[in-house]
Amino acid sequence: MKNYLFILNGGIAIYKVIDVIRHQIKNGNKVRVVMTEMAKHFITPLTFQTLTNEDVFSNFEDNVEDPVAHVSLADWADVIVVAPATANFIAKMANGIGDDFASTIVLARHSPVYVIPAMNSHMWSNFATKRNVKQLRDDGIYVLEPDDGLLAEGYTGKGRFPEIDQINQFLDSEKQVAKDLENFKIVVTAGGTREPIDPVRFIGNFSSGKMGYAIANEAAQRGAKVILITGPTNLKVPTQVISESIETVRDLQESLNKAVTDADVVIMAAAVSDYRPLEKAQHKLKKENFDGNLEIKLVENPDVIANMKRPDTLKMVVGFAAETDDLLDHASTKLAKKRLDMIVANDVSGNGIGFGADDNAVTLLQPDKDKIVLKKQIKNSIAREILNVVAEKIMK
């Protein structure tokens, strides 16, 4: 049994949340409800009080016996669900605003948050809303895409509250976020490496680090002790994650061999440079010093996985294969050559997935097992599926 806290925003779709709550109660979970003042204009608190057999809160005065009820509810909740999530409340969450009872709960939370938006299609596609949703996902909050369909305004568009079965499936998958990785140490590498050419230029790649950060966040949410070794990114390190910044492949190798001590799992999501300049120029290279051609001699970088220490505690090593062609063939070869327990085959040829994108589509390959195909979805969801496989293997 888990404690589910539903935070209800004002919107015509609010009546549909009744069935979502009923489903969680049927599954044996405890449910409490917080409503914004606007939500009470669409449906009465009595409806949810009757459904949950619990008091419904809307403001700080609703519970005079507990002056910090917003913190108490945040501490009570194992899962927080914001539904229907309005553009306004999403903006508050993304920017850390706590100007009412509901938003202060989100600021005080320590549990996973699931956001189910519902709004006009123009509001959903607004640049500000897109930016705010991206920020939530970068912060490790799960956001379900709204549906296309007939809106309250009388025309069709994307912004409709998702179907109840889809929402229930979305929330039921949260069962996998139980503390099933507690007492395990997981080392995750993320981002791209940089090999300096001179003081201002480097050899690098387009990795944003989003996939590795999503894995680190998911592992921490599930109770693991997480060490994140990260190349340069613009991302915020997830809470409860210990991070170390690196730039070059040799930096990565050194940090990894220190971090892997007594580790249970290593997940190599970083995109590393295969080569580095033989020498780094001490000063910026000037084009006038060359006759139109600049030749830089490169040498091969060490194979990080091959040179990684493998302590007796190590139960699983997961690699990534970022390819633009013959994806599964290249990934299968790498799986065997590097003695990996699993490889995540990642098509980075384009199509809005892979490097820099919020979404991904991957195939999980393991020795002597059927492949697992994960179709295009947000990287947080991909991270969850990867760790589901990891958890199943290391707990045998």
Short mmCIF file of C-alpha atoms in Angstrom, two decimals:
data_model
loop_
_atom_site.label_atom_id
_atom_site.label_comp_id
_atom_site.label_asym_id
_atom_site.label_seq_id
_atom_site.Cartn_x
_atom_site.Cartn_y
_atom_site.Cartn_z
CA MET A 1 0.00 0.00 0.00
CA LYS A 2 1.19 3.49 -0.84
CA ASN A 3 0.07 6.98 0.08
CA TYR A 4 -1.13 8.90 -2.96
CA LEU A 5 -1.64 12.66 -2.67
CA PHE A 6 -3.73 14.13 -5.49
CA ILE A 7 -3.37 17.87 -6.11
CA LEU A 8 -6.36 18.99 -8.17
CA ASN A 9 -6.26 22.13 -10.33
CA GLY A 10 -9.22 24.01 -11.75
CA GLY A 11 -10.36 22.63 -15.09
CA ILE A 12 -13.38 21.04 -16.71
CA ALA A 13 -11.60 17.66 -16.73
CA ILE A 14 -11.47 17.53 -12.94
CA TYR A 15 -14.52 15.25 -12.73
CA LYS A 16 -12.53 12.54 -14.55
CA VAL A 17 -10.07 12.38 -11.67
CA ILE A 18 -12.78 10.66 -9.62
CA ASP A 19 -12.25 7.45 -11.61
CA VAL A 20 -8.47 7.76 -11.31
CA ILE A 21 -8.71 8.05 -7.52
CA ARG A 22 -11.22 5.20 -7.34
CA HIS A 23 -8.75 3.00 -9.22
CA GLN A 24 -5.96 3.71 -6.72
CA ILE A 25 -8.24 3.00 -3.77
CA LYS A 26 -9.32 -0.26 -5.41
CA ASN A 27 -5.64 -1.19 -5.68
CA GLY A 28 -5.33 -0.85 -1.91
CA ASN A 29 -3.63 2.53 -1.84
CA LYS A 30 -4.40 5.35 0.58
CA VAL A 31 -5.53 8.58 -1.11
CA ARG A 32 -5.78 12.14 0.13
CA VAL A 33 -6.78 15.20 -1.87
CA VAL A 34 -5.71 18.83 -2.02
CA MET A 35 -7.70 21.25 -4.19
CA THR A 36 -6.72 24.70 -5.40
CA GLU A 37 -9.29 27.43 -4.84
CA MET A 38 -10.10 27.43 -8.56
CA ALA A 39 -10.65 23.65 -8.51
CA LYS A 40 -13.50 24.13 -6.03
CA HIS A 41 -15.34 26.20 -8.63
CA PHE A 42 -15.67 23.10 -10.82
CA ILE A 43 -16.49 20.43 -8.21
CA THR A 44 -17.07 20.42 -4.47
CA PRO A 45 -14.54 19.10 -1.94
CA LEU A 46 -17.35 16.96 -0.49
CA THR A 47 -17.14 14.69 -3.55
CA PHE A 48 -13.54 13.75 -2.81
CA GLN A 49 -14.06 13.70 0.95
CA THR A 50 -16.78 11.09 0.45
CA LEU A 51 -14.68 9.13 -2.04
CA THR A 52 -11.52 8.98 0.10
CA ASN A 53 -13.06 9.21 3.58
CA GLU A 54 -10.43 11.87 4.30
CA ASP A 55 -10.57 15.63 4.81
CA VAL A 56 -9.83 17.71 1.71
CA PHE A 57 -7.43 20.64 2.05
CA SER A 58 -7.32 23.84 0.02
CA ASN A 59 -5.57 26.44 2.14
CA PHE A 60 -3.52 26.88 5.28
CA GLU A 61 -6.61 27.55 7.40
CA ASP A 62 -8.19 24.16 6.69
CA ASN A 63 -6.13 22.49 9.41
CA VAL A 64 -5.56 24.87 12.30
CA GLU A 65 -4.18 22.03 14.42
CA ASP A 66 -1.22 21.64 12.07
CA PRO A 67 0.40 24.97 11.12
CA VAL A 68 2.76 23.18 8.73
CA ALA A 69 0.17 20.93 7.08
CA HIS A 70 1.76 21.52 3.66
CA VAL A 71 4.97 19.90 4.91
CA SER A 72 3.11 17.15 6.77
CA LEU A 73 1.20 16.17 3.64
CA ALA A 74 4.37 16.26 1.54
CA ASP A 75 6.06 13.97 4.08
CA TRP A 76 3.03 11.65 4.15
CA ALA A 77 2.90 11.19 0.39
CA ASP A 78 4.73 8.34 -1.32
CA VAL A 79 3.44 9.62 -4.65
CA ILE A 80 2.09 13.02 -5.70
CA VAL A 81 -0.27 13.32 -8.66
CA VAL A 82 -1.14 16.72 -10.13
CA ALA A 83 -4.32 16.39 -12.19
CA PRO A 84 -5.71 18.03 -14.16
CA ALA A 85 -2.53 20.12 -14.31
CA THR A 86 -3.14 23.61 -15.64
CA ALA A 87 -0.59 25.74 -17.50
CA ASN A 88 -0.52 28.05 -14.48
CA PHE A 89 0.30 25.32 -11.97
CA ILE A 90 2.89 23.78 -14.29
CA ALA A 91 4.54 27.22 -14.49
CA LYS A 92 4.61 27.44 -10.70
CA MET A 93 6.19 24.01 -10.38
CA ALA A 94 8.80 24.71 -13.04
CA ASN A 95 9.87 27.96 -11.43
CA GLY A 96 9.74 26.96 -7.78
CA ILE A 97 6.85 29.24 -6.87
CA GLY A 98 4.99 28.45 -3.66
CA ASP A 99 2.28 31.08 -3.33
CA ASP A 100 -0.59 28.86 -2.15
CA PHE A 101 -1.17 25.69 -0.18
CA ALA A 102 -0.94 23.31 -3.14
CA SER A 103 2.24 24.74 -4.64
CA THR A 104 4.06 24.76 -1.28
CA ILE A 105 3.40 21.02 -0.98
CA VAL A 106 5.21 20.46 -4.27
CA LEU A 107 8.15 22.52 -3.01
CA ALA A 108 8.31 20.47 0.19
CA ARG A 109 7.95 17.07 -1.47
CA HIS A 110 10.51 14.28 -1.44
CA SER A 111 8.49 11.73 -3.42
CA PRO A 112 7.94 11.16 -7.16
CA VAL A 113 5.57 13.60 -8.85
CA TYR A 114 3.30 12.71 -11.76
CA VAL A 115 1.74 15.51 -13.80
CA ILE A 116 -1.32 14.98 -16.01
CA PRO A 117 -1.95 18.15 -18.03
CA ALA A 118 -5.25 19.35 -19.46
CA MET A 119 -5.60 22.70 -21.19
CA ASN A 120 -6.42 24.47 -24.42
CA SER A 121 -4.25 23.34 -27.34
CA HIS A 122 -2.84 26.84 -27.86
CA MET A 123 -1.83 27.02 -24.21
CA TRP A 124 -0.17 23.60 -24.45
CA SER A 125 1.82 24.59 -27.54
CA ASN A 126 2.82 27.98 -26.13
CA PHE A 127 6.59 28.41 -25.92
CA ALA A 128 6.41 29.17 -22.20
CA THR A 129 4.46 26.00 -21.46
CA LYS A 130 6.84 23.90 -23.55
CA ARG A 131 9.76 25.41 -21.68
CA ASN A 132 8.10 24.73 -18.32
CA VAL A 133 7.25 21.12 -19.18
CA LYS A 134 10.84 20.56 -20.29
CA GLN A 135 12.07 21.98 -16.98
CA LEU A 136 9.81 19.62 -15.04
CA ARG A 137 11.14 16.63 -16.95
CA ASP A 138 14.71 17.80 -16.45
CA ASP A 139 13.92 17.96 -12.72
CA GLY A 140 12.86 14.31 -12.78
CA ILE A 141 9.11 14.92 -12.72
CA TYR A 142 6.99 12.61 -14.88
CA VAL A 143 4.70 14.43 -17.31
CA LEU A 144 2.07 12.55 -19.32
CA GLU A 145 1.36 13.98 -22.76
CA PRO A 146 -2.22 15.24 -23.21
CA ASP A 147 -4.44 13.70 -25.88
CA ASP A 148 -5.62 15.07 -29.18
CA GLY A 149 -9.38 15.46 -29.35
CA LEU A 150 -12.41 17.66 -28.92
CA LEU A 151 -11.72 20.45 -26.45
CA ALA A 152 -14.12 22.43 -24.27
CA GLU A 153 -13.75 25.33 -26.73
CA GLY A 154 -15.55 23.29 -29.39
CA TYR A 155 -12.61 22.51 -31.68
CA THR A 156 -10.06 19.72 -31.74
CA GLY A 157 -6.43 19.96 -30.69
CA LYS A 158 -3.79 18.60 -28.33
CA GLY A 159 -4.49 19.39 -24.70
CA ARG A 160 -7.34 17.05 -23.83
CA PHE A 161 -7.15 15.14 -20.54
CA PRO A 162 -5.85 11.64 -21.36
CA GLU A 163 -8.11 8.59 -21.25
CA ILE A 164 -8.59 7.08 -17.79
CA ASP A 165 -7.03 3.74 -18.75
CA GLN A 166 -3.95 5.55 -20.04
CA ILE A 167 -3.65 7.53 -16.80
CA ASN A 168 -4.08 4.41 -14.67
CA GLN A 169 -1.36 2.65 -16.64
CA PHE A 170 0.87 5.71 -16.24
CA LEU A 171 0.39 5.73 -12.47
CA ASP A 172 0.44 1.96 -12.02
CA SER A 173 3.90 1.91 -13.59
CA GLU A 174 4.95 3.90 -10.50
CA LYS A 175 4.92 0.60 -8.64
CA GLN A 176 8.29 0.02 -10.26
CA VAL A 177 9.57 3.11 -8.43
CA ALA A 178 9.39 1.28 -5.14
CA LYS A 179 12.68 1.26 -3.25
CA ASP A 180 13.77 -1.87 -5.11
CA LEU A 181 17.33 -0.56 -5.54
CA GLU A 182 17.86 0.30 -1.89
CA ASN A 183 21.26 -0.81 -0.55
CA PHE A 184 22.71 -1.00 -4.06
CA LYS A 185 25.46 1.31 -5.31
CA ILE A 186 25.10 2.38 -8.93
CA VAL A 187 27.69 4.36 -10.88
CA VAL A 188 26.35 6.27 -13.89
CA THR A 189 28.38 8.15 -16.49
CA ALA A 190 26.69 10.87 -18.53
CA GLY A 191 27.29 13.65 -21.02
CA GLY A 192 30.03 14.02 -23.58
CA THR A 193 33.78 14.23 -23.12
CA ARG A 194 35.96 17.06 -24.43
CA GLU A 195 39.49 16.58 -25.72
CA PRO A 196 41.26 19.97 -25.90
CA ILE A 197 42.95 21.07 -29.11
CA ASP A 198 44.06 24.40 -27.70
CA PRO A 199 42.81 26.61 -24.82
CA VAL A 200 39.58 27.47 -26.69
CA ARG A 201 38.77 24.47 -28.91
CA PHE A 202 38.09 20.81 -28.30
CA ILE A 203 36.97 17.57 -29.91
CA GLY A 204 33.57 16.65 -28.54
CA ASN A 205 30.12 15.41 -29.47
CA PHE A 206 26.46 16.41 -29.29
CA SER A 207 25.59 14.50 -26.12
CA SER A 208 23.38 16.56 -23.78
CA GLY A 209 23.66 14.17 -20.83
CA LYS A 210 19.87 13.89 -20.53
CA MET A 211 19.77 10.10 -20.77
CA GLY A 212 22.44 9.55 -18.14
CA TYR A 213 20.91 12.14 -15.80
CA ALA A 214 17.49 10.51 -16.19
CA ILE A 215 19.00 7.15 -15.24
CA ALA A 216 20.78 8.65 -12.23
CA ASN A 217 17.59 10.35 -11.06
CA GLU A 218 15.48 7.21 -11.48
CA ALA A 219 18.02 5.08 -9.62
CA ALA A 220 18.12 7.57 -6.74
CA GLN A 221 14.31 7.68 -6.58
CA ARG A 222 14.35 3.90 -6.24
CA GLY A 223 16.68 4.03 -3.26
CA ALA A 224 20.11 3.41 -4.79
CA LYS A 225 23.26 5.19 -3.75
CA VAL A 226 24.14 6.90 -7.03
CA ILE A 227 27.48 8.27 -8.17
CA LEU A 228 27.12 10.37 -11.33
CA ILE A 229 30.30 11.03 -13.31
CA THR A 230 29.37 13.73 -15.78
CA GLY A 231 30.90 15.56 -18.66
CA PRO A 232 29.97 19.23 -19.22
CA THR A 233 26.18 19.71 -19.45
CA ASN A 234 23.57 22.37 -18.75
CA LEU A 235 21.60 20.01 -16.51
CA LYS A 236 20.90 20.18 -12.80
CA VAL A 237 22.28 17.24 -10.82
CA PRO A 238 19.33 15.25 -9.40
CA THR A 239 18.75 15.43 -5.67
CA GLN A 240 20.29 12.64 -3.57
CA VAL A 241 22.89 12.00 -6.31
CA ILE A 242 26.62 12.42 -5.69
CA SER A 243 28.25 13.93 -8.77
CA GLU A 244 31.76 14.40 -10.08
CA SER A 245 32.58 16.51 -13.14
CA ILE A 246 35.08 15.40 -15.76
CA GLU A 247 36.13 16.62 -19.20
CA THR A 248 38.47 14.19 -20.91
CA VAL A 249 38.32 10.43 -21.38
CA ARG A 250 41.34 10.03 -19.13
CA ASP A 251 39.54 12.06 -16.46
CA LEU A 252 36.58 9.72 -16.85
CA GLN A 253 38.75 6.63 -16.54
CA GLU A 254 40.37 7.88 -13.35
CA SER A 255 37.09 8.92 -11.73
CA LEU A 256 35.35 5.71 -12.75
CA ASN A 257 38.04 3.47 -11.28
CA LYS A 258 37.72 5.31 -7.98
CA ALA A 259 33.91 5.33 -7.95
CA VAL A 260 33.48 1.68 -8.94
CA THR A 261 34.90 0.49 -5.63
CA ASP A 262 32.19 -1.68 -3.98
CA ALA A 263 29.72 -0.75 -6.75
CA ASP A 264 26.95 -3.16 -7.72
CA VAL A 265 26.14 -1.68 -11.14
CA VAL A 266 27.92 0.53 -13.66
CA ILE A 267 25.88 2.21 -16.40
CA MET A 268 28.03 3.82 -19.08
CA ALA A 269 25.73 6.39 -20.69
CA ALA A 270 28.50 8.93 -21.40
CA ALA A 271 29.48 9.60 -25.01
CA VAL A 272 33.26 9.36 -25.08
CA SER A 273 35.73 10.56 -27.68
CA ASP A 274 37.55 7.70 -29.39
CA TYR A 275 40.52 9.95 -30.20
CA ARG A 276 42.33 12.94 -28.71
CA PRO A 277 44.98 15.32 -30.06
CA LEU A 278 48.49 14.01 -29.53
CA GLU A 279 49.41 17.38 -28.07
CA LYS A 280 47.38 20.31 -26.79
CA ALA A 281 48.57 23.66 -28.14
CA GLN A 282 49.58 26.01 -25.33
CA HIS A 283 48.09 29.01 -27.13
CA LYS A 284 45.14 29.55 -29.44
CA LEU A 285 45.90 28.31 -32.93
CA LYS A 286 45.84 31.20 -35.43
CA LYS A 287 44.75 30.50 -38.98
CA GLU A 288 47.31 32.96 -40.34
CA ASN A 289 50.01 30.60 -39.08
CA PHE A 290 48.86 27.90 -41.50
CA ASP A 291 48.64 27.72 -45.29
CA GLY A 292 44.90 27.14 -45.40
CA ASN A 293 45.21 23.63 -43.96
CA LEU A 294 45.49 22.58 -40.35
CA GLU A 295 46.45 19.02 -39.56
CA ILE A 296 45.97 17.72 -36.03
CA LYS A 297 47.53 14.38 -35.19
CA LEU A 298 45.17 12.23 -33.15
CA VAL A 299 45.88 9.26 -30.92
CA GLU A 300 43.42 6.67 -29.70
CA ASN A 301 41.91 7.13 -26.26
CA PRO A 302 41.91 4.23 -23.81
CA ASP A 303 38.90 1.91 -23.82
CA VAL A 304 37.20 3.01 -20.61
CA ILE A 305 35.19 -0.16 -20.08
CA ALA A 306 38.11 -2.47 -20.90
CA ASN A 307 40.32 -0.62 -18.42
CA MET A 308 37.67 -0.34 -15.72
CA LYS A 309 38.31 -2.12 -12.46
CA ARG A 310 35.75 -4.85 -11.77
CA PRO A 311 35.39 -5.38 -8.02
CA ASP A 312 33.87 -8.57 -6.64
CA THR A 313 30.74 -6.63 -5.73
CA LEU A 314 30.02 -5.76 -9.37
CA LYS A 315 26.89 -7.53 -10.57
CA MET A 316 26.13 -5.76 -13.84
CA VAL A 317 27.78 -3.50 -16.42
CA VAL A 318 25.54 -1.68 -18.90
CA GLY A 319 26.93 0.03 -21.98
CA PHE A 320 25.47 2.26 -24.68
CA ALA A 321 25.94 2.03 -28.43
CA ALA A 322 25.17 5.29 -30.25
CA GLU A 323 25.05 4.44 -33.95
CA THR A 324 23.80 5.92 -37.21
CA ASP A 325 23.64 2.67 -39.21
CA ASP A 326 23.54 -1.10 -38.68
CA LEU A 327 22.47 -0.35 -35.13
CA LEU A 328 21.85 -3.87 -33.82
CA ASP A 329 24.87 -5.42 -35.55
CA HIS A 330 27.25 -2.84 -34.09
CA ALA A 331 25.60 -3.05 -30.67
CA SER A 332 25.76 -6.87 -30.61
CA THR A 333 29.46 -6.79 -31.45
CA LYS A 334 30.13 -4.27 -28.69
CA LEU A 335 28.07 -6.30 -26.21
CA ALA A 336 30.31 -9.33 -26.68
CA LYS A 337 33.64 -7.55 -27.14
CA LYS A 338 33.33 -5.45 -23.98
CA ARG A 339 31.89 -8.27 -21.83
CA LEU A 340 28.74 -6.30 -21.03
CA ASP A 341 25.67 -7.63 -19.28
CA MET A 342 23.43 -5.35 -21.32
CA ILE A 343 23.82 -2.76 -24.03
CA VAL A 344 21.41 0.03 -24.91
CA ALA A 345 21.36 0.40 -28.69
CA ASN A 346 20.65 4.03 -29.49
CA ASP A 347 19.94 5.37 -32.99
CA VAL A 348 21.39 8.89 -33.16
CA SER A 349 20.79 9.49 -36.86
CA GLY A 350 18.02 12.01 -36.23
CA ASN A 351 14.21 11.85 -36.18
CA GLY A 352 13.92 13.84 -32.94
CA ILE A 353 15.53 11.20 -30.72
CA GLY A 354 18.96 10.59 -29.25
CA PHE A 355 21.53 13.34 -28.76
CA GLY A 356 20.05 16.56 -27.38
CA ALA A 357 16.42 15.42 -27.64
CA ASP A 358 13.98 14.92 -24.77
CA ASP A 359 12.80 11.65 -26.32
CA ASN A 360 14.57 8.45 -27.19
CA ALA A 361 13.90 5.07 -28.79
CA VAL A 362 16.26 2.24 -27.92
CA THR A 363 16.71 -1.52 -28.04
CA LEU A 364 18.05 -3.40 -25.02
CA LEU A 365 20.31 -6.34 -25.85
CA GLN A 366 21.48 -8.98 -23.38
CA PRO A 367 23.47 -12.17 -23.93
CA ASP A 368 21.22 -15.16 -24.67
CA LYS A 369 18.01 -13.16 -24.19
CA ASP A 370 15.38 -11.71 -26.48
CA LYS A 371 15.83 -8.06 -27.35
CA ILE A 372 13.60 -5.48 -25.68
CA VAL A 373 12.40 -2.73 -28.03
CA LEU A 374 11.46 0.57 -26.38
CA LYS A 375 9.59 2.79 -28.81
CA LYS A 376 9.88 6.58 -28.81
CA GLN A 377 9.13 8.04 -25.39
CA ILE A 378 10.59 10.55 -22.96
CA LYS A 379 14.01 9.70 -21.59
CA ASN A 380 12.68 9.46 -18.03
CA SER A 381 10.50 6.55 -19.14
CA ILE A 382 13.40 4.93 -21.00
CA ALA A 383 15.48 5.24 -17.82
CA ARG A 384 12.79 3.50 -15.82
CA GLU A 385 12.62 0.58 -18.24
CA ILE A 386 16.41 0.20 -18.25
CA LEU A 387 16.46 0.09 -14.46
CA ASN A 388 13.58 -2.38 -14.38
CA VAL A 389 15.85 -4.80 -16.24
CA VAL A 390 18.79 -3.96 -13.98
CA ALA A 391 16.73 -4.50 -10.82
CA GLU A 392 15.42 -7.84 -12.04
CA LYS A 393 18.94 -9.10 -12.77
CA ILE A 394 20.78 -7.95 -9.66
CA MET A 395 18.11 -9.13 -7.23
CA LYS A 396 18.11 -12.73 -8.47
#
